Amino acid sequence: MIHPTAVIHPDAEVDSSVDVGPYAIVDADVVIGANCSVGPQVHLTGHAEIGSGNVFHTGCVIGDAPQDLKYADEPTRLRIGDRNTFREHFTVHRSNKLEEDTVIGADGYFMAHSHVGHNSVIGDHVTLANGALVAGHVELGDRVFLSGNCLVHQFVRIGRLAIMQGGAAISQDLPPFCIASGDNGICGLNTIGLRRNGFGPDERTELKRLYHQLFRSEEGLLKAVAAARGQFSSDAANHLLEFVAASKRGVCRHGRSNRA
């Protein structure tokens, strides 16, 4: 059903099963898959490809131009997967250059007034709570959870199953399975998330050992990474180790949770 006050450009590709609410706007280069729901006053714009089963609540702005002074109105893109929920006034911008897209995966939940910046790549089953702000060029792994009013600096990576406590702010990479606290601090592993996602006792124990060796030892991180190689057998532990070793911005560290 399409409300009579909705404005849909004739060149937009809107599946016949899509509901469009009052005063919504769908611009020319938007493609919307099956069974989506577009709420009141939603604006879908730019070159945006939207999968099936997505729900856009009141006032979302999806695919607008990147907030980048270098952007010169190129036809850049946004790609959204399936079955995401975007709550009131969520915003996401298309990329700032043709070589990259802004990407949101599947089965995410993006709460009111949260934001995803240009050229960011968001994994599957990601949750952004109210007011969480993700800057441009950020990578979020699968099942990341950002609590209310969290801040993520541009070009930061957040590994899968990591979680940020409410109000946390990071400008360095957040390793997989870890909990961010305060400014660029971590305070342990996301044990509940690990259990819920099928990580057994042996895997969790090995991750705890690796966490202590990398982040709570007195030796430097580079030495700790070198010493840890070959000591751990689980895929999860090696994934955490490789994530830290590949960091270009540095990683959040244990005990840095206090703010000035």
CSV table of C-alpha atoms in Angstrom, one decimal:
chain,number,residue,atom,x,y,z
A,1,MET,CA,0.0,0.0,0.0
A,2,ILE,CA,1.2,3.5,-0.9
A,3,HIS,CA,-0.2,6.4,0.9
A,4,PRO,CA,-1.5,9.1,-1.4
A,5,THR,CA,0.7,11.8,0.1
A,6,ALA,CA,3.9,9.8,-0.5
A,7,VAL,CA,6.2,11.0,-3.3
A,8,ILE,CA,7.8,8.2,-5.4
A,9,HIS,CA,9.9,9.1,-8.4
A,10,PRO,CA,8.7,7.2,-11.5
A,11,ASP,CA,12.3,5.8,-12.0
A,12,ALA,CA,12.5,4.3,-8.6
A,13,GLU,CA,12.2,0.5,-8.4
A,14,VAL,CA,9.8,-0.4,-5.6
A,15,ASP,CA,8.6,-3.9,-5.2
A,16,SER,CA,4.8,-4.3,-5.4
A,17,SER,CA,4.7,-5.7,-1.8
A,18,VAL,CA,6.3,-2.6,-0.2
A,19,ASP,CA,4.2,-0.4,2.1
A,20,VAL,CA,5.0,3.4,1.9
A,21,GLY,CA,3.6,5.7,4.6
A,22,PRO,CA,2.4,9.3,4.5
A,23,TYR,CA,4.8,12.0,3.3
A,24,ALA,CA,7.6,9.5,2.6
A,25,ILE,CA,9.9,10.4,-0.4
A,26,VAL,CA,11.6,7.8,-2.6
A,27,ASP,CA,14.0,9.3,-5.1
A,28,ALA,CA,14.9,8.1,-8.6
A,29,ASP,CA,17.9,5.9,-8.1
A,30,VAL,CA,16.4,3.9,-5.2
A,31,VAL,CA,15.7,0.1,-5.4
A,32,ILE,CA,13.5,-1.4,-2.7
A,33,GLY,CA,13.1,-5.2,-2.3
A,34,ALA,CA,10.1,-7.2,-1.3
A,35,ASN,CA,8.2,-6.8,1.9
A,36,CYS,CA,9.8,-3.6,3.1
A,37,SER,CA,7.9,-1.0,5.2
A,38,VAL,CA,8.6,2.7,4.7
A,39,GLY,CA,7.2,4.7,7.5
A,40,PRO,CA,5.9,8.3,7.6
A,41,GLN,CA,8.3,11.1,6.5
A,42,VAL,CA,11.1,8.7,5.6
A,43,HIS,CA,13.4,9.9,2.8
A,44,LEU,CA,15.1,7.3,0.7
A,45,THR,CA,17.6,8.9,-1.7
A,46,GLY,CA,20.9,8.5,-3.7
A,47,HIS,CA,21.9,5.4,-5.4
A,48,ALA,CA,20.5,3.1,-2.7
A,49,GLU,CA,19.9,-0.7,-3.1
A,50,ILE,CA,17.7,-2.0,-0.3
A,51,GLY,CA,17.1,-5.7,0.2
A,52,SER,CA,13.9,-7.4,1.4
A,53,GLY,CA,12.1,-7.2,4.7
A,54,ASN,CA,13.5,-3.9,5.9
A,55,VAL,CA,11.5,-1.6,8.2
A,56,PHE,CA,12.1,2.1,8.2
A,57,HIS,CA,10.4,4.0,11.1
A,58,THR,CA,9.4,7.7,11.1
A,59,GLY,CA,11.9,10.2,9.9
A,60,CYS,CA,14.7,8.0,8.7
A,61,VAL,CA,17.0,9.6,6.1
A,62,ILE,CA,18.7,6.8,4.0
A,63,GLY,CA,21.4,7.4,1.4
A,64,ASP,CA,21.8,11.1,1.5
A,65,ALA,CA,25.1,12.8,0.5
A,66,PRO,CA,28.2,12.1,2.6
A,67,GLN,CA,29.2,14.8,5.1
A,68,ASP,CA,32.5,15.3,3.4
A,69,LEU,CA,33.7,18.6,2.0
A,70,LYS,CA,35.6,16.7,-0.7
A,71,TYR,CA,32.5,15.1,-2.1
A,72,ALA,CA,31.6,16.5,-5.5
A,73,ASP,CA,28.2,15.0,-6.1
A,74,GLU,CA,29.3,11.8,-7.7
A,75,PRO,CA,26.7,9.0,-8.1
A,76,THR,CA,28.1,7.0,-5.1
A,77,ARG,CA,26.2,4.2,-3.5
A,78,LEU,CA,24.6,2.7,-0.4
A,79,ARG,CA,23.8,-1.0,-0.1
A,80,ILE,CA,21.5,-2.5,2.6
A,81,GLY,CA,20.9,-6.2,3.1
A,82,ASP,CA,17.7,-7.9,4.4
A,83,ARG,CA,15.5,-7.8,7.5
A,84,ASN,CA,17.0,-4.7,9.2
A,85,THR,CA,15.0,-2.4,11.5
A,86,PHE,CA,15.7,1.3,11.4
A,87,ARG,CA,14.1,3.2,14.2
A,88,GLU,CA,13.0,6.8,14.3
A,89,HIS,CA,15.3,9.4,12.7
A,90,PHE,CA,18.2,6.9,11.9
A,91,THR,CA,20.5,8.3,9.3
A,92,VAL,CA,23.1,6.6,7.0
A,93,HIS,CA,25.0,8.3,4.1
A,94,ARG,CA,26.2,6.9,0.8
A,95,SER,CA,29.9,6.7,0.1
A,96,ASN,CA,32.1,9.6,-0.8
A,97,LYS,CA,33.8,8.0,-3.8
A,98,LEU,CA,32.8,5.6,-6.6
A,99,GLU,CA,35.3,2.9,-5.7
A,100,GLU,CA,33.6,2.2,-2.4
A,101,ASP,CA,30.1,1.7,-1.1
A,102,THR,CA,28.5,2.3,2.2
A,103,VAL,CA,27.3,-1.2,3.3
A,104,ILE,CA,24.9,-2.4,5.9
A,105,GLY,CA,24.5,-6.1,6.3
A,106,ALA,CA,21.4,-8.2,7.3
A,107,ASP,CA,19.3,-8.6,10.5
A,108,GLY,CA,20.6,-5.4,12.1
A,109,TYR,CA,18.7,-3.2,14.7
A,110,PHE,CA,19.5,0.5,14.5
A,111,MET,CA,17.7,2.5,17.2
A,112,ALA,CA,16.5,6.0,17.3
A,113,HIS,CA,18.8,8.8,16.3
A,114,SER,CA,21.8,6.5,15.6
A,115,HIS,CA,24.0,7.2,12.6
A,116,VAL,CA,26.3,5.4,10.2
A,117,GLY,CA,28.7,7.6,8.2
A,118,HIS,CA,29.9,7.3,4.6
A,119,ASN,CA,32.0,4.4,3.4
A,120,SER,CA,31.3,2.4,6.6
A,121,VAL,CA,30.9,-1.4,6.3
A,122,ILE,CA,28.5,-2.8,8.9
A,123,GLY,CA,28.2,-6.6,9.4
A,124,ASP,CA,25.2,-8.8,10.1
A,125,HIS,CA,23.2,-8.9,13.4
A,126,VAL,CA,24.6,-5.5,14.5
A,127,THR,CA,22.8,-3.4,17.1
A,128,LEU,CA,23.2,0.4,17.5
A,129,ALA,CA,21.3,1.7,20.5
A,130,ASN,CA,19.8,5.1,20.8
A,131,GLY,CA,22.2,7.9,19.8
A,132,ALA,CA,25.2,5.7,18.9
A,133,LEU,CA,27.3,7.5,16.3
A,134,VAL,CA,29.5,5.7,13.8
A,135,ALA,CA,31.8,8.0,11.7
A,136,GLY,CA,33.0,7.4,8.1
A,137,HIS,CA,35.1,4.5,6.9
A,138,VAL,CA,34.4,2.4,10.0
A,139,GLU,CA,34.2,-1.4,9.9
A,140,LEU,CA,31.8,-3.2,12.3
A,141,GLY,CA,32.0,-7.0,12.5
A,142,ASP,CA,29.1,-9.4,12.9
A,143,ARG,CA,27.0,-9.2,16.1
A,144,VAL,CA,28.7,-6.0,17.4
A,145,PHE,CA,26.6,-4.1,20.0
A,146,LEU,CA,27.0,-0.4,20.5
A,147,SER,CA,25.2,0.9,23.6
A,148,GLY,CA,23.5,4.3,23.9
A,149,ASN,CA,25.4,7.4,22.9
A,150,CYS,CA,28.6,5.6,22.0
A,151,LEU,CA,31.1,7.4,19.7
A,152,VAL,CA,33.2,5.6,17.1
A,153,HIS,CA,36.0,7.6,15.3
A,154,GLN,CA,36.5,7.4,11.6
A,155,PHE,CA,38.6,4.5,10.2
A,156,VAL,CA,38.2,2.5,13.4
A,157,ARG,CA,37.6,-1.3,13.2
A,158,ILE,CA,35.4,-3.1,15.7
A,159,GLY,CA,35.7,-6.9,15.7
A,160,ARG,CA,32.9,-9.4,15.8
A,161,LEU,CA,30.9,-9.9,19.0
A,162,ALA,CA,32.5,-6.8,20.6
A,163,ILE,CA,30.4,-4.6,22.8
A,164,MET,CA,30.7,-0.9,23.8
A,165,GLN,CA,29.3,0.2,27.2
A,166,GLY,CA,27.0,3.2,27.3
A,167,GLY,CA,28.7,6.4,26.5
A,168,ALA,CA,32.0,4.8,25.5
A,169,ALA,CA,34.2,6.5,22.9
A,170,ILE,CA,36.9,4.9,20.8
A,171,SER,CA,39.4,6.2,18.3
A,172,GLN,CA,41.4,3.0,18.2
A,173,ASP,CA,40.4,-0.5,17.1
A,174,LEU,CA,38.2,-2.5,19.4
A,175,PRO,CA,39.3,-6.2,19.3
A,176,PRO,CA,36.8,-9.0,18.7
A,177,PHE,CA,34.9,-10.4,21.7
A,178,CYS,CA,36.0,-7.5,24.0
A,179,ILE,CA,34.0,-4.9,26.0
A,180,ALA,CA,34.8,-1.2,25.5
A,181,SER,CA,34.6,1.1,28.5
A,182,GLY,CA,35.2,4.9,28.7
A,183,ASP,CA,37.7,6.3,26.3
A,184,ASN,CA,39.8,3.7,24.3
A,185,GLY,CA,39.6,1.3,27.2
A,186,ILE,CA,38.5,-2.3,27.4
A,187,CYS,CA,37.5,-4.2,30.6
A,188,GLY,CA,37.3,-7.9,29.7
A,189,LEU,CA,35.5,-10.2,27.3
A,190,ASN,CA,31.9,-10.3,26.2
A,191,THR,CA,31.4,-13.6,28.0
A,192,ILE,CA,27.6,-13.5,27.8
A,193,GLY,CA,27.7,-12.9,24.1
A,194,LEU,CA,30.2,-15.7,23.6
A,195,ARG,CA,27.9,-18.1,25.5
A,196,ARG,CA,24.8,-17.1,23.5
A,197,ASN,CA,26.7,-17.6,20.3
A,198,GLY,CA,27.8,-21.2,21.0
A,199,PHE,CA,31.3,-20.7,22.3
A,200,GLY,CA,32.1,-23.6,24.5
A,201,PRO,CA,34.0,-23.6,27.8
A,202,ASP,CA,37.4,-24.5,26.2
A,203,GLU,CA,37.1,-21.7,23.6
A,204,ARG,CA,36.2,-19.2,26.3
A,205,THR,CA,39.0,-20.3,28.5
A,206,GLU,CA,41.5,-19.9,25.7
A,207,LEU,CA,40.2,-16.5,24.8
A,208,LYS,CA,40.6,-15.4,28.5
A,209,ARG,CA,44.2,-16.6,28.5
A,210,LEU,CA,44.9,-14.7,25.3
A,211,TYR,CA,43.2,-11.6,26.6
A,212,HIS,CA,45.5,-11.6,29.7
A,213,GLN,CA,48.6,-12.2,27.6
A,214,LEU,CA,47.8,-9.4,25.1
A,215,PHE,CA,46.2,-6.8,27.3
A,216,ARG,CA,47.2,-7.4,30.9
A,217,SER,CA,50.9,-8.3,30.7
A,218,GLU,CA,53.6,-5.9,31.5
A,219,GLU,CA,55.4,-6.4,28.2
A,220,GLY,CA,54.5,-4.3,25.1
A,221,LEU,CA,51.7,-5.3,22.8
A,222,LEU,CA,54.0,-6.2,19.9
A,223,LYS,CA,56.0,-8.5,22.0
A,224,ALA,CA,52.9,-10.0,23.5
A,225,VAL,CA,51.5,-10.7,20.0
A,226,ALA,CA,54.8,-12.3,18.9
A,227,ALA,CA,54.9,-14.4,22.0
A,228,ALA,CA,51.3,-15.6,21.6
A,229,ARG,CA,51.7,-16.8,18.1
A,230,GLY,CA,51.5,-20.6,17.9
A,231,GLN,CA,50.3,-21.0,21.5
A,232,PHE,CA,46.6,-21.0,20.8
A,233,SER,CA,44.6,-23.5,18.7
A,234,SER,CA,41.0,-22.3,18.5
A,235,ASP,CA,39.8,-20.3,15.6
A,236,ALA,CA,38.4,-17.6,17.9
A,237,ALA,CA,41.7,-17.1,19.6
A,238,ASN,CA,43.6,-16.9,16.3
A,239,HIS,CA,41.0,-14.5,15.0
A,240,LEU,CA,41.5,-12.2,17.9
A,241,LEU,CA,45.3,-12.4,17.6
A,242,GLU,CA,45.3,-11.6,13.8
A,243,PHE,CA,42.9,-8.7,14.3
A,244,VAL,CA,45.3,-7.1,16.8
A,245,ALA,CA,48.3,-7.8,14.7
A,246,ALA,CA,46.7,-6.2,11.6
A,247,SER,CA,45.7,-2.9,13.4
A,248,LYS,CA,47.0,0.3,11.9
A,249,ARG,CA,45.5,2.7,14.5
A,250,GLY,CA,46.4,0.8,17.6
A,251,VAL,CA,44.0,-1.1,19.8
A,252,CYS,CA,42.0,-0.2,22.8
A,253,ARG,CA,43.8,-1.4,26.0
A,254,HIS,CA,42.8,-2.8,29.3
A,255,GLY,CA,42.7,-0.2,32.1
A,256,ARG,CA,42.2,2.9,29.9
A,257,SER,CA,38.6,3.4,30.9
A,258,ASN,CA,39.0,6.5,33.1
A,259,ARG,CA,38.3,9.9,31.5
A,260,ALA,CA,40.2,13.0,32.2
